[in-house]
Coordinates of C-alpha atoms in Angstrom, one line a residue:
M1 CA -0.1 0.0 0.3
V2 CA 1.3 3.3 -1.1
N3 CA 2.3 5.5 2.1
P4 CA -0.2 8.5 1.3
N5 CA 2.2 11.2 3.7
N6 CA 5.2 10.2 1.2
M7 CA 2.7 10.2 -2.0
G8 CA 1.5 13.8 -0.7
K9 CA 5.2 15.0 -0.1
N10 CA 6.0 14.1 -3.8
W11 CA 3.3 15.8 -5.0
L12 CA 3.8 18.7 -3.3
Q13 CA 7.4 18.6 -4.6
A14 CA 6.7 18.1 -7.8
N15 CA 4.1 20.8 -7.9
K16 CA 5.6 23.7 -6.5
N17 CA 5.3 25.8 -9.0
N18 CA 1.3 25.7 -8.1
F19 CA 2.1 27.0 -4.8
G20 CA -0.9 29.5 -5.2
S21 CA -3.4 27.1 -5.9
P22 CA -6.1 26.1 -3.0
F23 CA -5.5 22.6 -3.6
Y24 CA -1.7 22.6 -3.4
N25 CA -2.0 25.0 0.4
L26 CA -5.0 22.3 1.8
L27 CA -2.7 19.1 0.8
N28 CA 0.5 21.0 2.6
F29 CA -2.4 21.6 5.7
L30 CA -3.2 17.8 5.8
L31 CA 0.3 16.8 5.6
T32 CA 1.3 19.1 8.3
L33 CA -1.6 18.2 10.7
H34 CA -0.8 14.3 9.8
N35 CA 3.0 15.0 10.5
S36 CA 2.1 16.4 13.9
I37 CA -0.3 13.9 15.9
E38 CA 2.0 11.3 13.9
N39 CA 3.0 10.0 18.1
L40 CA -1.0 10.1 18.9
E41 CA -2.8 6.8 19.8
P42 CA -5.8 6.0 17.4
I43 CA -8.9 6.7 18.7
S44 CA -11.0 3.5 19.7
C45 CA -14.0 1.9 17.1
R46 CA -16.5 2.7 19.9
Q47 CA -15.3 6.4 19.7
Y48 CA -16.2 6.6 15.9
R49 CA -19.3 4.7 16.3
Q50 CA -20.5 7.6 18.8
Y51 CA -19.3 10.4 16.7
L52 CA -21.4 9.5 14.5
Q53 CA -24.6 8.5 16.1
V54 CA -24.3 12.0 17.8
G55 CA -27.6 13.5 16.6
F56 CA -29.0 10.9 14.8
L57 CA -32.6 11.5 14.9
N58 CA -35.2 8.5 13.6
E59 CA -39.3 9.4 13.9
M60 CA -39.9 7.1 10.5
P61 CA -43.2 5.1 10.3
F62 CA -40.9 2.2 9.3
S63 CA -37.4 0.8 10.4
I64 CA -34.4 1.6 9.0
T65 CA -31.6 -0.9 10.2
L66 CA -27.5 0.0 10.1
P67 CA -25.6 -2.9 8.7
D68 CA -23.8 -4.9 11.5
V69 CA -19.7 -3.7 11.3
K70 CA -17.5 -5.6 14.1
E71 CA -15.0 -3.4 15.8
E72 CA -11.5 -4.3 14.5
E73 CA -7.7 -3.5 15.9
D74 CA -7.0 -1.3 12.7
I75 CA -9.1 1.8 13.5
V76 CA -8.8 3.0 9.9
N77 CA -10.1 -0.7 8.4
F78 CA -13.0 0.0 11.2
I79 CA -13.8 3.7 10.0
N80 CA -13.9 2.7 5.7
A81 CA -16.4 0.1 7.0
L82 CA -18.7 2.2 8.8
D83 CA -18.8 4.6 6.7
Q84 CA -19.7 1.7 4.3
A85 CA -22.4 1.1 6.0
Y86 CA -23.9 4.6 7.0
L87 CA -23.9 5.3 3.2
Y88 CA -26.0 1.8 2.8
Q89 CA -28.0 3.6 5.8
M90 CA -28.8 6.5 3.8
I91 CA -29.5 4.7 0.3
N92 CA -31.2 1.2 1.2
G93 CA -32.4 2.2 4.5
A94 CA -33.9 5.7 4.2
F95 CA -34.1 6.6 0.6
V96 CA -35.4 3.3 -0.8
G97 CA -37.0 2.5 2.0
L98 CA -38.9 5.8 2.4
I99 CA -40.0 5.0 -1.7
R100 CA -41.1 1.6 -0.8
Y101 CA -42.8 2.3 2.1
L102 CA -45.1 5.2 0.2
L103 CA -45.5 2.6 -2.9
Q104 CA -47.3 0.2 0.3
Q105 CA -49.5 2.8 1.3
K106 CA -50.5 4.0 -1.9
D107 CA -51.0 2.3 -5.6
N108 CA -49.2 5.1 -7.1
I109 CA -47.2 8.0 -5.9
S110 CA -45.9 11.0 -7.6
L111 CA -42.4 12.0 -6.8
L112 CA -40.1 15.4 -7.9
D113 CA -36.5 15.3 -7.6
F114 CA -35.3 19.0 -8.1
G115 CA -31.9 19.5 -9.3
T116 CA -31.4 16.6 -11.2
G117 CA -28.7 17.2 -13.5
A118 CA -27.3 14.6 -16.2
S119 CA -26.8 11.8 -13.9
C120 CA -30.7 12.1 -12.6
G121 CA -29.9 13.5 -9.7
L122 CA -30.6 10.1 -6.3
Y123 CA -32.1 7.9 -9.0
G124 CA -28.8 7.4 -11.1
G125 CA -25.4 5.3 -10.1
Q126 CA -26.1 3.1 -6.8
S127 CA -29.3 4.5 -6.0
G128 CA -30.8 3.8 -9.0
H129 CA -29.8 0.4 -10.0
T130 CA -31.1 -0.5 -6.1
L131 CA -34.5 1.4 -7.1
F132 CA -34.9 -0.9 -10.4
D133 CA -34.0 -4.0 -8.7
S134 CA -36.4 -3.6 -6.1
I135 CA -39.3 -1.4 -6.9
D136 CA -41.9 -1.6 -9.4
T137 CA -41.4 1.7 -11.2
Q138 CA -44.5 1.4 -13.0
H139 CA -46.5 2.7 -10.4
L140 CA -44.4 6.0 -9.8
H141 CA -45.3 9.1 -11.6
F142 CA -41.6 10.9 -12.0
V143 CA -40.8 14.3 -12.7
G144 CA -36.9 15.9 -12.6
I145 CA -36.2 19.4 -12.8
D146 CA -32.9 20.9 -13.8
N147 CA -32.3 24.8 -15.0
V148 CA -28.7 23.0 -16.8
H149 CA -29.3 20.0 -17.4
K150 CA -31.0 17.2 -19.3
P151 CA -31.0 13.9 -17.6
G152 CA -29.1 11.3 -19.6
G153 CA -31.0 8.6 -18.5
S154 CA -33.8 7.5 -15.7
V155 CA -34.3 4.1 -14.3
F156 CA -38.4 5.2 -14.7
N157 CA -40.4 4.0 -17.4
S158 CA -42.6 6.7 -17.3
S159 CA -41.0 10.1 -16.3
T160 CA -41.3 13.9 -17.3
Y161 CA -38.3 16.1 -17.4
R162 CA -38.5 20.1 -17.1
K163 CA -36.0 22.9 -17.7
S164 CA -36.4 25.2 -14.5
D165 CA -34.9 25.9 -10.8
I166 CA -37.2 24.7 -8.1
L167 CA -38.3 28.4 -7.1
S168 CA -39.8 28.5 -11.0
F169 CA -41.3 25.6 -10.7
T170 CA -45.2 25.0 -10.3
S171 CA -47.2 22.3 -10.6
D172 CA -51.1 21.5 -10.6
R173 CA -50.1 18.1 -9.1
K174 CA -49.0 18.0 -5.6
F175 CA -46.1 15.1 -4.8
D176 CA -45.5 12.5 -2.2
L177 CA -42.0 12.5 -2.3
I178 CA -39.9 15.8 -3.2
T179 CA -35.5 15.0 -3.5
G180 CA -32.8 16.9 -3.8
H181 CA -29.4 15.8 -3.6
H182 CA -26.5 17.9 -3.1
V183 CA -28.8 21.0 -4.2
M184 CA -29.7 22.9 -0.7
E185 CA -26.0 24.6 -0.7
H186 CA -26.1 25.6 -3.9
C187 CA -29.3 27.9 -2.7
Y188 CA -28.5 31.1 -1.9
N189 CA -32.1 31.6 -0.6
W190 CA -32.5 28.1 0.9
E191 CA -35.1 29.1 3.0
A192 CA -37.6 30.0 0.1
V193 CA -36.9 26.9 -1.4
I194 CA -37.9 25.2 2.2
K195 CA -41.2 27.1 1.9
H196 CA -41.7 26.4 -1.8
L197 CA -41.2 22.9 -1.3
H198 CA -43.9 22.9 1.6
L199 CA -46.7 24.5 -1.3
L200 CA -45.7 21.4 -3.7
L201 CA -45.7 18.7 -0.9
K202 CA -49.4 16.7 -0.3
K203 CA -50.3 16.6 3.4
G204 CA -48.4 14.1 4.8
G205 CA -45.7 14.3 2.0
Y206 CA -42.3 13.5 2.2
A207 CA -38.9 15.8 1.9
Y208 CA -35.8 14.1 1.1
L209 CA -32.9 16.5 1.3
S210 CA -29.0 15.5 1.3
F211 CA -26.0 18.0 1.6
P212 CA -23.0 18.7 3.0
R213 CA -22.2 19.8 6.3
L214 CA -21.5 23.6 5.5
G215 CA -18.1 24.9 7.3
G216 CA -17.1 20.9 7.8
F217 CA -13.8 20.6 5.8
Y218 CA -15.2 18.8 3.0
D219 CA -17.4 22.1 2.4
T220 CA -14.7 24.2 2.8
T221 CA -12.6 22.6 0.5
Y222 CA -15.1 23.2 -2.2
R223 CA -15.9 26.6 -1.3
L224 CA -11.9 27.2 -1.7
M225 CA -12.0 25.8 -4.7
A226 CA -14.9 26.5 -6.4
P227 CA -15.9 30.3 -4.7
K228 CA -18.9 30.8 -6.5
D229 CA -20.6 27.4 -6.3
H230 CA -21.4 26.7 -2.6
C231 CA -23.3 29.8 -1.6
A232 CA -26.3 28.4 1.4
S233 CA -25.1 29.0 5.1
F234 CA -27.8 26.7 7.2
D235 CA -27.1 24.0 9.5
L236 CA -29.3 21.5 11.1
N237 CA -31.1 23.9 13.6
S238 CA -31.5 26.4 11.0
L239 CA -33.1 23.8 8.9
Q240 CA -35.2 22.3 11.4
K241 CA -36.3 25.7 12.9
C242 CA -37.3 26.8 9.1
G243 CA -39.4 23.8 8.3
E244 CA -41.5 24.4 11.8
T245 CA -42.2 27.4 10.7
I246 CA -44.0 26.6 8.0
G247 CA -45.5 22.9 9.2
L248 CA -42.5 20.4 8.1
K249 CA -41.9 18.3 11.0
L250 CA -37.9 16.5 10.7
C251 CA -38.5 12.8 10.9
L252 CA -35.1 11.5 10.2
A253 CA -31.6 13.3 10.6
G254 CA -28.5 11.4 9.8
A255 CA -25.0 11.5 8.6
Y256 CA -23.8 11.6 5.0
L257 CA -20.5 9.6 4.3
D258 CA -19.6 9.0 0.6
P259 CA -16.1 6.4 1.0
N260 CA -16.9 5.5 -2.7
F261 CA -16.7 9.2 -4.4
R262 CA -14.6 10.6 -1.7
F263 CA -13.0 13.5 -3.3
S264 CA -13.0 12.6 -6.8
W265 CA -15.0 15.7 -7.9
M266 CA -11.4 17.7 -7.6
G267 CA -10.4 16.5 -10.4
N268 CA -13.2 17.9 -12.4
L269 CA -12.3 21.0 -11.1
L270 CA -8.8 21.0 -11.4
P271 CA -7.7 18.7 -14.5
K272 CA -4.6 19.2 -15.6
L273 CA -3.4 19.6 -11.9
I274 CA -5.4 16.7 -9.5
D275 CA -5.6 12.7 -11.1
Q276 CA -7.3 10.7 -9.3
E277 CA -4.5 9.1 -7.5
I278 CA -3.8 12.1 -5.8
A279 CA -7.4 12.8 -4.9
D280 CA -7.1 9.3 -3.1
C281 CA -4.3 10.6 -1.5
F282 CA -5.9 13.5 0.0
Y283 CA -8.9 11.4 1.3
S284 CA -6.5 8.9 3.0
L285 CA -4.9 11.4 4.7
C286 CA -8.2 12.8 6.3
V287 CA -9.1 9.4 7.4
S288 CA -5.9 8.8 9.0
I289 CA -5.8 12.2 10.4
D290 CA -9.6 11.3 11.6
A291 CA -8.4 8.1 13.0
K292 CA -6.7 9.9 15.7
K293 CA -8.3 13.1 16.3
L294 CA -11.9 12.6 15.2
L295 CA -12.3 16.2 12.9
G296 CA -14.3 14.9 10.8
L297 CA -12.6 15.9 7.9
H298 CA -13.4 12.7 5.5
L299 CA -17.5 13.3 6.5
Y300 CA -19.6 14.5 3.6
G301 CA -22.4 15.9 5.4
N302 CA -26.0 15.2 6.5
Y303 CA -29.5 14.2 4.7
V304 CA -32.9 15.0 6.6
I305 CA -36.4 13.7 5.7
F306 CA -39.6 16.3 6.3
Q307 CA -43.1 15.4 6.5
K308 CA -45.8 18.0 5.6
I309 CA -48.3 17.9 8.7

């Protein structure tokens, strides 16, 4: 296994002419921090498990289980295994579980995804394959909206695309479920978005949102590398208070981790400077530091589910 500390040092040396790049300085920061805690003892598996459970709320009308992950001697291996379990809980337990629950309650459901993007939002990739395999999509009326990208495909047999942003979108049909995956952080007027979602939902309907932990290391890294992209400023408490004032009850709040994609998005922002190998090195340094200091450097953020009451 390649030592991420050595790889990072070699990269900095080879790219010293790029010392003004945010990535160069972020990587240098991680290496300096990594070296400063080299002699610290690792945290325990129990400490990491408790860290992820802090603030977890689950008041959904169906069970959401976390796959069992056994504690082991190597804390980094445990972190990676538990992160995978939390990703499974988010997608298969909460997201797919909610759609399956709604289909059990009704013959057909209406579903809106905003910020769908070229990959069809939450309904592409791993979650899309899961939906396709486990849910009869003929009973879903799906609408995807995006102001820039037309989805390249959908797992649904019948779907509608509309070129629109969420605040401009209107519909005579109310929705049983509205989803937005990593969209809220791009909405400067996020409170107006929450209020608009409330208007589009049926009574008893749900809104499923995921977003970075704003102010966390992942979000900070993104803001430094793409200054005009993440423009929202909120946390779970402000999100919950905003929902409560208009009749949206917070039913679930959980940690969102993405150990599959890690920091691979950085290569899309700076393809001439960052390849997959150094992006993986960056992520590995974050995990290695968290294994001793538990700063949450590698954690992506949160996902929440609201219900219109």
